[in-house]
Coordinates of C-alpha atoms and ligand atoms in Angstrom, one line a residue:
M1 CA 28.0 28.4 42.3
Q2 CA 31.5 29.8 42.0
V3 CA 32.6 30.3 45.5
K4 CA 36.3 30.9 44.8
S5 CA 35.7 33.3 41.9
K6 CA 33.3 35.2 44.2
I7 CA 36.0 35.6 46.8
N8 CA 38.5 36.6 44.2
S9 CA 36.3 39.4 43.0
I10 CA 35.6 40.6 46.6
L11 CA 39.3 40.5 47.3
E12 CA 40.0 42.4 44.2
S13 CA 37.8 45.4 45.2
A14 CA 39.3 45.3 48.7
L15 CA 42.8 45.4 47.1
N16 CA 41.8 48.3 44.8
S17 CA 40.4 50.3 47.7
I18 CA 43.8 50.2 49.5
G19 CA 45.5 51.2 46.3
A20 CA 46.8 47.9 45.2
N21 CA 46.3 46.6 41.6
P22 CA 47.9 43.2 41.3
K23 CA 47.7 41.4 37.9
E24 CA 45.9 38.4 39.4
V25 CA 44.0 37.9 42.6
I26 CA 43.8 34.3 43.5
V27 CA 42.8 32.6 46.8
S28 CA 43.8 29.1 47.3
E29 CA 42.0 26.4 49.3
A30 CA 43.4 26.2 52.8
T31 CA 45.7 23.3 53.4
K32 CA 44.6 22.8 57.0
A33 CA 41.3 23.3 58.7
E34 CA 42.8 25.7 61.2
F35 CA 43.6 28.1 58.4
G36 CA 39.9 28.4 57.5
D37 CA 38.6 27.6 54.1
F38 CA 40.6 29.8 51.8
Q39 CA 43.8 31.7 52.0
Y40 CA 45.1 34.8 50.4
N41 CA 48.9 35.1 50.3
G42 CA 49.3 38.1 48.1
A43 CA 50.1 40.7 50.8
M44 CA 53.8 39.6 50.9
A45 CA 54.2 40.3 47.2
L46 CA 52.5 43.7 47.5
A47 CA 54.8 44.9 50.3
K48 CA 57.4 46.2 47.9
E49 CA 54.9 47.8 45.5
L50 CA 53.1 49.6 48.4
K51 CA 56.3 50.2 50.4
Q52 CA 54.5 48.9 53.5
N53 CA 54.9 46.1 55.9
P54 CA 53.0 43.0 54.6
R55 CA 51.3 42.4 57.9
K56 CA 49.9 45.9 57.8
I57 CA 48.7 45.4 54.2
A58 CA 47.0 42.1 55.2
E59 CA 45.3 43.8 58.1
D60 CA 44.0 46.6 55.9
I61 CA 42.6 44.1 53.4
A62 CA 41.1 42.1 56.2
S63 CA 39.3 45.1 57.6
K64 CA 37.6 45.6 54.3
L65 CA 36.5 41.9 54.2
E66 CA 35.2 41.6 57.7
S67 CA 31.9 43.3 56.9
N68 CA 31.2 41.0 54.0
E69 CA 28.5 38.5 54.8
L70 CA 30.2 35.8 52.7
F71 CA 32.7 35.3 55.6
S72 CA 32.2 34.3 59.1
K73 CA 35.8 34.8 60.0
V74 CA 38.7 36.8 58.5
E75 CA 42.0 36.3 60.2
V76 CA 45.5 37.6 59.6
A77 CA 48.2 35.1 60.4
G78 CA 52.0 35.0 60.4
P79 CA 53.8 37.6 58.2
G80 CA 50.6 38.5 56.3
F81 CA 48.5 35.5 55.4
I82 CA 44.7 36.1 55.2
N83 CA 42.6 33.2 56.3
L84 CA 39.0 33.2 55.3
T85 CA 36.1 31.1 56.6
I86 CA 32.9 30.9 54.7
N87 CA 29.7 31.8 56.4
R88 CA 27.7 28.6 57.2
E89 CA 24.4 30.2 56.4
F90 CA 25.6 31.3 53.0
L91 CA 26.5 27.6 52.3
E92 CA 23.1 26.4 53.6
E93 CA 21.3 28.8 51.3
S94 CA 23.4 27.9 48.3
L95 CA 23.3 24.1 48.6
I96 CA 19.8 23.7 47.3
A97 CA 21.0 24.7 43.8
S98 CA 23.3 21.6 43.8
L99 CA 20.2 19.3 43.7
D100 CA 19.6 19.8 40.0
S101 CA 21.0 17.5 37.4
R102 CA 24.0 19.7 36.7
A103 CA 24.9 19.7 40.4
G104 CA 24.3 23.4 40.3
V105 CA 27.0 24.1 37.8
G106 CA 26.2 26.8 35.2
K107 CA 27.6 27.2 31.7
K108 CA 30.4 29.6 31.0
E109 CA 29.5 33.1 30.2
E110 CA 31.3 33.1 26.9
Q111 CA 30.8 30.0 24.8
I112 CA 33.0 29.2 21.9
R113 CA 33.5 26.7 19.2
V114 CA 36.3 24.3 19.9
V115 CA 37.9 21.5 17.9
V116 CA 39.3 18.6 20.0
D117 CA 41.7 16.4 18.0
Y118 CA 42.1 13.1 19.8
S119 CA 42.7 9.4 19.4
S120 CA 43.9 9.9 15.8
P121 CA 45.6 6.5 15.4
N122 CA 47.7 5.5 12.4
M123 CA 45.9 3.1 10.2
A124 CA 49.1 1.4 9.1
K125 CA 49.6 0.0 12.6
Q126 CA 47.6 -1.6 15.4
M127 CA 46.2 1.0 17.8
H128 CA 48.5 1.1 20.8
V129 CA 48.6 2.3 24.4
G130 CA 49.6 5.9 23.3
H131 CA 46.3 6.1 21.5
L132 CA 44.5 4.8 24.5
R133 CA 45.7 7.7 26.5
S134 CA 44.8 10.2 23.8
T135 CA 41.4 8.6 23.4
I136 CA 40.6 8.7 27.1
I137 CA 42.0 12.1 27.9
G138 CA 40.7 13.6 24.7
D139 CA 37.2 12.4 25.3
T140 CA 37.2 13.8 28.8
I141 CA 38.4 17.2 27.6
A142 CA 35.6 17.2 24.9
N143 CA 33.0 16.3 27.5
L144 CA 34.2 18.9 29.9
F145 CA 34.1 21.7 27.3
E146 CA 30.7 20.6 26.1
F147 CA 29.4 20.5 29.7
L148 CA 30.5 24.1 30.3
G149 CA 28.7 25.2 27.1
D150 CA 31.2 25.2 24.3
E151 CA 30.3 23.8 20.9
V152 CA 32.7 21.0 20.5
I153 CA 33.7 19.4 17.2
R154 CA 35.5 16.1 17.8
Q155 CA 38.1 15.3 15.1
N156 CA 39.8 12.0 14.6
H157 CA 42.8 12.9 12.5
I158 CA 43.7 9.3 11.5
G159 CA 46.9 8.6 9.8
D160 CA 45.6 7.1 6.6
W161 CA 47.9 8.5 4.0
G162 CA 51.5 8.3 3.1
T163 CA 54.2 5.8 1.9
Q164 CA 53.2 2.8 4.0
F165 CA 49.8 2.6 2.4
G166 CA 51.4 1.8 -0.9
M167 CA 52.8 -1.3 0.7
L168 CA 49.6 -2.3 2.4
V169 CA 47.6 -1.9 -0.8
A170 CA 50.2 -4.0 -2.6
Y171 CA 49.8 -6.7 0.0
F172 CA 46.0 -6.4 -0.1
E173 CA 46.2 -7.0 -3.9
E174 CA 48.5 -9.9 -3.6
T175 CA 46.4 -11.8 -1.0
G176 CA 43.4 -11.4 -3.3
A177 CA 40.4 -13.4 -2.2
N178 CA 42.1 -14.1 1.1
A179 CA 42.5 -10.4 2.0
D180 CA 39.4 -10.2 4.0
A181 CA 40.3 -13.1 6.2
K182 CA 43.9 -11.8 6.6
L183 CA 42.6 -8.5 7.7
S184 CA 40.9 -10.0 10.7
D185 CA 44.3 -9.8 12.4
L186 CA 45.5 -6.4 11.4
E187 CA 48.7 -6.7 13.3
Q188 CA 49.7 -9.8 11.4
F189 CA 48.7 -8.2 8.2
Y190 CA 51.1 -5.2 8.8
K191 CA 53.9 -7.6 9.7
E192 CA 53.5 -9.7 6.6
A193 CA 53.2 -6.7 4.3
K194 CA 56.4 -5.2 5.8
A195 CA 58.2 -8.5 5.4
R196 CA 57.2 -8.8 1.8
F197 CA 58.4 -5.3 1.2
D198 CA 61.8 -6.0 2.7
E199 CA 62.5 -9.3 1.0
N200 CA 60.9 -8.8 -2.5
E201 CA 62.2 -6.2 -4.9
E202 CA 59.2 -6.5 -7.2
F203 CA 56.8 -6.1 -4.3
A204 CA 58.7 -3.0 -3.1
T205 CA 58.5 -1.4 -6.6
K206 CA 54.8 -2.1 -6.8
S207 CA 54.4 -0.5 -3.4
R208 CA 56.1 2.6 -4.5
Q209 CA 54.1 2.8 -7.6
N210 CA 50.9 2.5 -5.5
V211 CA 51.9 5.5 -3.5
V212 CA 52.0 7.6 -6.7
K213 CA 48.8 6.1 -8.0
L214 CA 47.1 6.8 -4.7
Q215 CA 48.2 10.4 -4.5
S216 CA 47.2 11.0 -8.1
G217 CA 43.7 9.6 -7.5
D218 CA 43.9 6.3 -9.4
K219 CA 40.4 4.8 -8.9
A220 CA 41.3 1.1 -8.6
T221 CA 44.1 1.8 -6.0
L222 CA 41.9 4.1 -4.1
K223 CA 39.2 1.5 -3.9
L224 CA 41.5 -1.0 -2.3
W225 CA 43.0 1.6 0.0
K226 CA 39.4 2.5 1.1
T227 CA 38.5 -1.0 1.9
F228 CA 41.6 -1.3 3.9
I229 CA 41.0 1.9 5.8
E230 CA 37.4 0.9 6.5
K231 CA 38.6 -2.4 8.0
S232 CA 41.1 -0.6 10.2
L233 CA 38.5 2.0 11.3
H234 CA 36.1 -0.8 12.1
H235 CA 38.7 -2.1 14.5
A236 CA 39.2 1.3 16.1
Q237 CA 35.4 1.8 16.4
D238 CA 35.1 -1.5 18.3
I239 CA 37.6 -0.1 20.8
Y240 CA 35.7 3.2 21.0
N241 CA 32.5 1.4 21.6
S242 CA 33.8 -0.8 24.3
L243 CA 35.5 2.2 26.0
G244 CA 32.3 4.1 25.7
V245 CA 34.0 7.1 24.1
K246 CA 31.9 9.4 21.9
L247 CA 33.9 9.0 18.7
D248 CA 32.2 7.7 15.5
N249 CA 32.6 7.8 11.8
S250 CA 31.3 11.3 11.6
H251 CA 34.4 12.6 13.5
V252 CA 36.9 11.0 11.2
R253 CA 38.7 13.4 9.1
G254 CA 42.1 11.9 8.4
E255 CA 45.2 13.0 6.7
S256 CA 43.9 11.9 3.3
A257 CA 41.1 14.4 3.6
Y258 CA 43.6 17.3 3.2
N259 CA 45.5 15.8 0.2
D260 CA 44.0 18.2 -2.3
N261 CA 44.9 21.3 -0.2
L262 CA 48.6 20.5 0.3
E263 CA 49.9 22.0 -2.9
N264 CA 48.2 25.3 -2.1
I265 CA 49.4 25.3 1.4
V266 CA 53.0 25.0 0.2
K267 CA 52.4 27.6 -2.4
E268 CA 51.0 30.1 0.0
L269 CA 53.9 29.6 2.4
E270 CA 56.3 30.2 -0.4
Q271 CA 54.6 33.3 -1.6
R272 CA 54.6 34.8 1.8
G273 CA 58.3 34.1 2.1
I274 CA 57.8 31.8 5.0
A275 CA 58.9 28.6 3.3
K276 CA 62.4 28.4 1.8
E277 CA 64.1 25.8 -0.4
S278 CA 66.9 23.8 1.1
Q279 CA 68.6 20.9 -0.8
G280 CA 65.5 20.6 -3.0
A281 CA 63.1 20.4 -0.1
K282 CA 60.8 23.1 1.0
C283 CA 61.4 24.0 4.7
L284 CA 60.4 26.4 7.4
F285 CA 63.2 27.7 9.7
F286 CA 62.8 28.9 13.2
E287 CA 65.0 31.1 15.3
D288 CA 64.6 29.0 18.4
S289 CA 64.9 25.6 16.9
E290 CA 67.8 23.8 15.3
T291 CA 65.7 21.5 13.1
P292 CA 63.6 23.0 10.3
L293 CA 60.1 21.9 9.6
I294 CA 60.0 20.2 6.2
I295 CA 56.7 20.6 4.3
Q296 CA 57.7 19.1 0.9
K297 CA 60.4 16.6 0.2
A298 CA 62.7 16.9 -2.8
D299 CA 60.8 14.2 -4.6
G300 CA 57.6 16.3 -4.2
G301 CA 56.0 14.3 -1.4
Y302 CA 54.2 16.1 1.4
L303 CA 54.6 15.4 5.1
Y304 CA 52.8 15.1 8.4
A305 CA 53.4 18.8 9.1
T306 CA 52.0 19.9 5.7
T307 CA 48.8 18.0 6.5
D308 CA 48.6 19.6 10.0
L309 CA 48.9 23.1 8.5
A310 CA 46.1 22.3 6.1
A311 CA 44.1 20.9 9.0
I312 CA 44.5 24.1 11.1
K313 CA 43.4 26.2 8.2
F314 CA 40.3 24.1 7.8
R315 CA 39.5 24.0 11.4
V316 CA 39.8 27.7 11.9
Q317 CA 38.5 29.0 8.6
E318 CA 35.9 26.4 7.7
L319 CA 34.8 25.0 11.0
G320 CA 35.2 28.4 12.8
A321 CA 37.1 27.1 15.8
K322 CA 38.4 29.7 18.3
R323 CA 40.3 27.0 20.3
V324 CA 41.9 23.9 18.8
C325 CA 43.2 21.3 21.2
Y326 CA 45.6 18.5 20.1
V327 CA 45.6 15.6 22.6
V328 CA 48.8 14.0 21.5
D329 CA 51.9 12.4 23.0
A330 CA 54.3 14.9 24.6
R331 CA 57.1 13.7 22.3
Q332 CA 55.4 15.7 19.5
A333 CA 55.8 19.0 21.3
E334 CA 58.4 20.4 18.9
H335 CA 56.2 19.5 15.9
F336 CA 53.2 21.4 17.3
K337 CA 55.2 24.4 18.4
Q338 CA 56.5 24.8 14.9
V339 CA 53.2 24.1 13.2
F340 CA 51.3 26.5 15.5
K341 CA 53.8 29.3 14.9
T342 CA 53.7 28.8 11.2
A343 CA 49.9 28.7 11.2
K344 CA 49.8 32.1 13.0
S345 CA 52.4 33.8 10.9
A346 CA 50.8 32.6 7.7
G347 CA 47.3 33.7 8.8
F348 CA 45.8 30.2 8.7
A349 CA 44.8 30.8 12.3
N350 CA 44.0 34.2 13.8
E351 CA 46.2 36.0 16.4
D352 CA 43.7 35.1 19.1
T353 CA 43.0 31.6 18.1
L354 CA 44.0 29.3 20.9
L355 CA 46.1 26.5 19.5
E356 CA 47.0 24.0 22.2
H357 CA 49.0 20.9 22.4
I358 CA 47.4 18.9 25.2
A359 CA 50.5 16.8 25.8
F360 CA 50.6 13.6 27.8
G361 CA 53.4 11.4 29.0
M362 CA 54.2 7.8 28.2
M363 CA 52.4 4.7 29.7
L364 CA 55.0 2.7 31.7
D365 CA 54.9 -0.6 33.5
K366 CA 55.6 -0.9 37.2
S367 CA 59.3 -1.1 36.7
G368 CA 59.2 2.2 34.8
K369 CA 59.8 0.7 31.3
P370 CA 57.5 1.4 28.3
F371 CA 54.3 -0.7 28.6
K372 CA 54.8 -3.8 26.4
T373 CA 53.7 -7.4 26.3
R374 CA 56.0 -10.0 28.0
S375 CA 57.6 -10.7 24.7
G376 CA 58.2 -7.0 24.0
G377 CA 55.4 -6.5 21.5
T378 CA 52.8 -3.8 21.6
V379 CA 49.8 -4.5 23.9
K380 CA 46.6 -5.0 22.0
L381 CA 44.0 -2.6 23.3
K382 CA 41.2 -5.1 23.0
E383 CA 43.0 -7.5 25.3
L384 CA 43.8 -4.7 27.8
I385 CA 40.1 -3.7 27.9
D386 CA 39.0 -7.3 28.3
E387 CA 41.4 -7.8 31.1
A388 CA 40.1 -4.7 32.9
V389 CA 36.6 -6.1 32.8
D390 CA 37.7 -9.6 34.0
R391 CA 39.7 -8.2 36.8
A392 CA 36.8 -5.9 37.9
K393 CA 34.6 -9.0 37.8
S394 CA 36.8 -10.9 40.3
V395 CA 37.2 -7.8 42.6
I396 CA 33.4 -7.1 42.8
S397 CA 32.3 -10.7 43.0
R398 CA 34.5 -11.1 46.1
A399 CA 32.6 -8.3 47.7
S400 CA 29.1 -9.4 47.0
E401 CA 26.8 -11.8 45.2
Y402 CA 25.2 -11.0 41.9
D403 CA 23.3 -12.9 39.2
E404 CA 25.2 -13.4 36.0
Q405 CA 23.7 -10.6 34.0
E406 CA 24.1 -8.0 36.7
L407 CA 27.7 -9.1 37.3
E408 CA 28.5 -8.7 33.6
H409 CA 27.1 -5.2 33.6
I410 CA 28.8 -4.1 36.8
A411 CA 32.1 -5.6 35.8
K412 CA 32.0 -3.7 32.5
V413 CA 31.1 -0.3 34.1
V414 CA 33.7 -0.8 36.9
G415 CA 36.4 -2.2 34.7
I416 CA 36.2 0.4 31.9
G417 CA 35.7 3.1 34.6
S418 CA 38.9 2.0 36.4
L419 CA 41.0 1.9 33.3
K420 CA 39.9 5.5 32.5
Y421 CA 40.1 6.9 36.0
A422 CA 43.6 5.6 36.6
D423 CA 44.8 7.3 33.5
L424 CA 42.9 10.6 34.1
S425 CA 43.9 10.8 37.8
I426 CA 47.5 11.7 37.3
N427 CA 48.7 14.9 35.9
R428 CA 48.6 14.1 32.2
Q429 CA 52.0 15.6 31.6
S430 CA 53.7 13.0 33.7
N431 CA 54.4 9.5 32.6
Y432 CA 51.7 7.1 33.7
I433 CA 52.6 3.9 35.5
F434 CA 50.1 1.3 34.7
D435 CA 49.2 -0.8 37.8
W436 CA 46.2 -3.2 37.8
D437 CA 46.1 -3.6 41.6
K438 CA 46.2 0.1 42.3
M439 CA 43.6 0.8 39.6
L440 CA 41.1 -1.6 41.1
S441 CA 41.5 -0.8 44.7
L442 CA 38.3 -0.3 46.7
D443 CA 39.9 2.4 48.8
G444 CA 41.8 5.3 47.4
N445 CA 41.6 7.6 44.4
T446 CA 40.0 5.1 42.1
A447 CA 36.8 4.8 40.0
L448 CA 35.6 2.0 42.2
Y449 CA 35.8 4.1 45.4
M450 CA 33.7 6.8 43.7
Q451 CA 31.2 4.3 42.2
Y452 CA 30.8 2.6 45.6
A453 CA 30.1 5.9 47.3
Y454 CA 27.6 6.8 44.7
A455 CA 25.7 3.5 45.0
R456 CA 25.8 3.7 48.8
I457 CA 24.3 7.2 48.7
N458 CA 21.7 6.0 46.3
S459 CA 20.7 3.2 48.6
I460 CA 20.3 5.6 51.5
L461 CA 18.1 7.9 49.4
N462 CA 16.0 4.9 48.4
R463 CA 15.5 3.8 51.9
A464 CA 14.6 7.3 53.1
E465 CA 11.3 8.9 52.5
E466 CA 11.2 11.9 50.2
F467 CA 13.1 14.8 51.7
K468 CA 11.9 18.4 51.6
I469 CA 13.7 20.9 49.4
V470 CA 14.1 23.5 52.1
K471 CA 17.2 25.3 53.4
P472 CA 19.3 22.8 55.3
T473 CA 20.8 23.5 58.7
F474 CA 24.2 22.0 59.3
S475 CA 24.8 20.5 62.7
D476 CA 28.6 20.6 62.7
E477 CA 31.7 21.8 61.0
L478 CA 32.0 18.6 58.9
E479 CA 28.7 19.3 57.3
R480 CA 29.6 22.8 56.6
R481 CA 32.9 21.7 55.0
L482 CA 31.1 19.0 52.9
A483 CA 28.7 21.6 51.6
L484 CA 31.6 23.9 50.7
K485 CA 33.3 21.1 48.8
I486 CA 30.1 20.4 46.9
L487 CA 29.8 24.0 46.0
N488 CA 33.4 24.1 44.8
L489 CA 32.6 21.8 41.9
E490 CA 32.0 24.7 39.5
D491 CA 35.3 26.4 40.2
T492 CA 37.1 23.1 39.9
L493 CA 35.5 22.4 36.5
N494 CA 36.4 25.9 35.3
R495 CA 40.0 25.5 36.3
A496 CA 40.1 22.1 34.6
Y497 CA 38.7 23.7 31.6
K498 CA 41.3 26.5 31.4
E499 CA 44.2 24.2 31.9
A500 CA 42.7 21.2 30.1
M501 CA 43.7 19.1 33.1
P502 CA 41.4 16.2 33.9
H503 CA 43.3 15.2 37.1
L504 CA 41.9 18.4 38.8
I505 CA 38.5 16.7 38.6
T506 CA 39.7 13.4 40.0
N507 CA 41.5 15.2 42.8
Y508 CA 38.3 17.0 43.6
L509 CA 36.3 13.7 43.6
Y510 CA 38.7 12.1 46.0
E511 CA 38.4 15.0 48.4
L512 CA 34.7 15.1 48.1
V513 CA 34.1 11.4 48.6
S514 CA 36.6 11.1 51.5
L515 CA 34.8 14.0 53.2
F516 CA 31.5 12.4 52.6
M517 CA 32.6 9.1 54.0
R518 CA 33.8 10.8 57.2
F519 CA 30.6 12.7 57.4
Y520 CA 28.6 9.6 56.9
E521 CA 30.5 7.7 59.6
Q522 CA 30.1 10.5 62.1
N523 CA 26.7 11.8 61.3
P524 CA 24.1 9.0 60.8
I525 CA 21.2 9.8 58.5
L526 CA 18.6 7.2 58.9
K527 CA 19.3 6.1 62.4
E528 CA 16.6 6.4 65.0
G529 CA 16.9 9.4 67.2
V530 CA 18.1 11.7 64.4
D531 CA 15.5 14.5 64.4
E532 CA 13.5 15.3 61.3
E533 CA 15.2 18.6 60.4
Q534 CA 18.6 17.1 60.8
K535 CA 17.7 14.1 58.8
N536 CA 16.3 16.3 56.0
S537 CA 19.5 18.4 56.0
R538 CA 21.7 15.3 55.8
L539 CA 19.6 13.9 53.0
I540 CA 20.1 17.1 51.1
L541 CA 23.9 16.8 51.7
A542 CA 23.9 13.2 50.5
K543 CA 21.9 14.0 47.4
A544 CA 24.0 17.0 46.5
T545 CA 27.1 14.8 47.0
A546 CA 25.7 12.1 44.7
N547 CA 25.0 14.7 42.1
A548 CA 28.5 16.1 42.2
I549 CA 29.9 12.6 41.9
K550 CA 27.7 11.7 38.9
V551 CA 28.4 15.0 37.1
S552 CA 32.1 14.6 37.6
L553 CA 32.3 11.0 36.6
N554 CA 30.2 11.6 33.5
I555 CA 32.6 14.2 32.4
L556 CA 35.4 11.7 32.8
G557 CA 33.3 9.3 30.6
I558 CA 32.7 7.0 33.6
E559 CA 29.3 5.6 34.4
V560 CA 27.7 5.4 37.8
L561 CA 25.8 2.4 39.1
E562 CA 22.7 2.7 41.2
R563 CA 23.7 -0.5 43.0
I564 CA 26.9 -2.3 43.5
Ligands
LIG601 N1 48.5 9.9 13.9 C1 49.4 10.6 14.8 C2 50.1 9.5 15.7 O1 49.7 8.4 15.8 C3 48.6 11.5 15.8 C4 47.9 12.6 15.1 C5 47.6 13.7 16.0 N2 46.9 14.8 15.4 C6 47.4 15.6 14.6 N3 46.6 16.6 14.1 N4 48.7 15.6 14.3 O2 51.1 9.8 16.2

């Protein structure tokens, strides 16, 4: 059910019939109950165009809407606001559809093939908190697109190529039989390799030679490199598994995969006159940018951008993507702007291919500084995840008693869910302040609050007898509003889709569950004295709420619990 979109199209015809053709017709959800359910504020802007008083315009529009049975009340307020209240009966009739496993949400009319590039850690470093954000946000975006019907191709564009790998291979060689053991602590391995590189000239030379050997396809060097990449990927996969994100080896297509295409990419850009030589390097210049994009260094080496251009070409031309989303740190904005522009002008992507940088801010600690360990090092993701589960365990065991096995399971679902939810619940473009206490609060915009509500509804439904799937009858305004909120899920998901903004879903969840809690306090379901019809209607409301929670949380990659 797309209530908002339905209103938008009704409004559009009303506007057309009074001679107004605004570019976009959008109603917003009313901010206060006294303003009805939705508001249209466009009359003010139309006043100039129609050379009429906005109040008069609003009244003309309102008179066209009044007869529509979607609305029970159409009201003009102030200088020309139109307040709309949705007909209760319409909501009663529509709610039944929300009882299915998709909570009544349909797929988009037009379904496309989308590539979502996310996580994409560098193999020459330990995965860090920046990759945690990319992994969590990216997985949600991919789930959302998939849920609405798109064919999603996940791509893990790992950094597995370039100068630093010469060094790591050299260290790998040097440690010989010990290499396997050494690799169990990747962080330490990187540090030691770097130290050797800085202090030992012979080692440094060897490292540089390894880079050349690697890029020219030397078998023995490649073999060592491969073992090293496999080890690092294994570490990443452990993280993906414990986070429950849907990335696996089949999604890995790292920088190295494009190695053989780079020469042609540069050639093509030169032939088209897009790349120019500057001090021996091949560069791309942009009118609106001071720094050029370098695609080949004077020594012949290729760069991050060259690989990204090859990757776009592959994704559009081979994979057939109509939309390509890059879930990457906001600090790479300039890089993507330049790469996208080049890809379009070179014809690697089509004019109408959507190339999007899904940017996100930094992860900060409570004092606003970049999130680090106490000694200033990078926080290991594995430890962060374990701590989330431990903390969840202590929060939930304070609330209730569980046997050991159940406690482990619940702690995992709640801990990982909280870690994800906290990240997803703020506008991704802002910096994200990491705060354990806030994240695991029982009350507020947290995973736990939603998971509790879900489990509570589940227990009500278990205690009740089967309810009948018949049109409910709402006994008060709160029930009408709860139904409306449930039916707004589809519009919410579609907006989150367009803008690639997961926090729109968490905002929705918070509003939905808060409303449900108020409803549940005020309108008992299983108490004696509630008549059968009322009870049935309330059970339908409860079940539909649970469905909307489950669908939303699943898109966010968060599990629900039947019991907490
Ligand atoms: N490996 C890069 C980093 O850690 C992120 C790669 C993002 N994807 C891409 N196609 N550039 O910063």
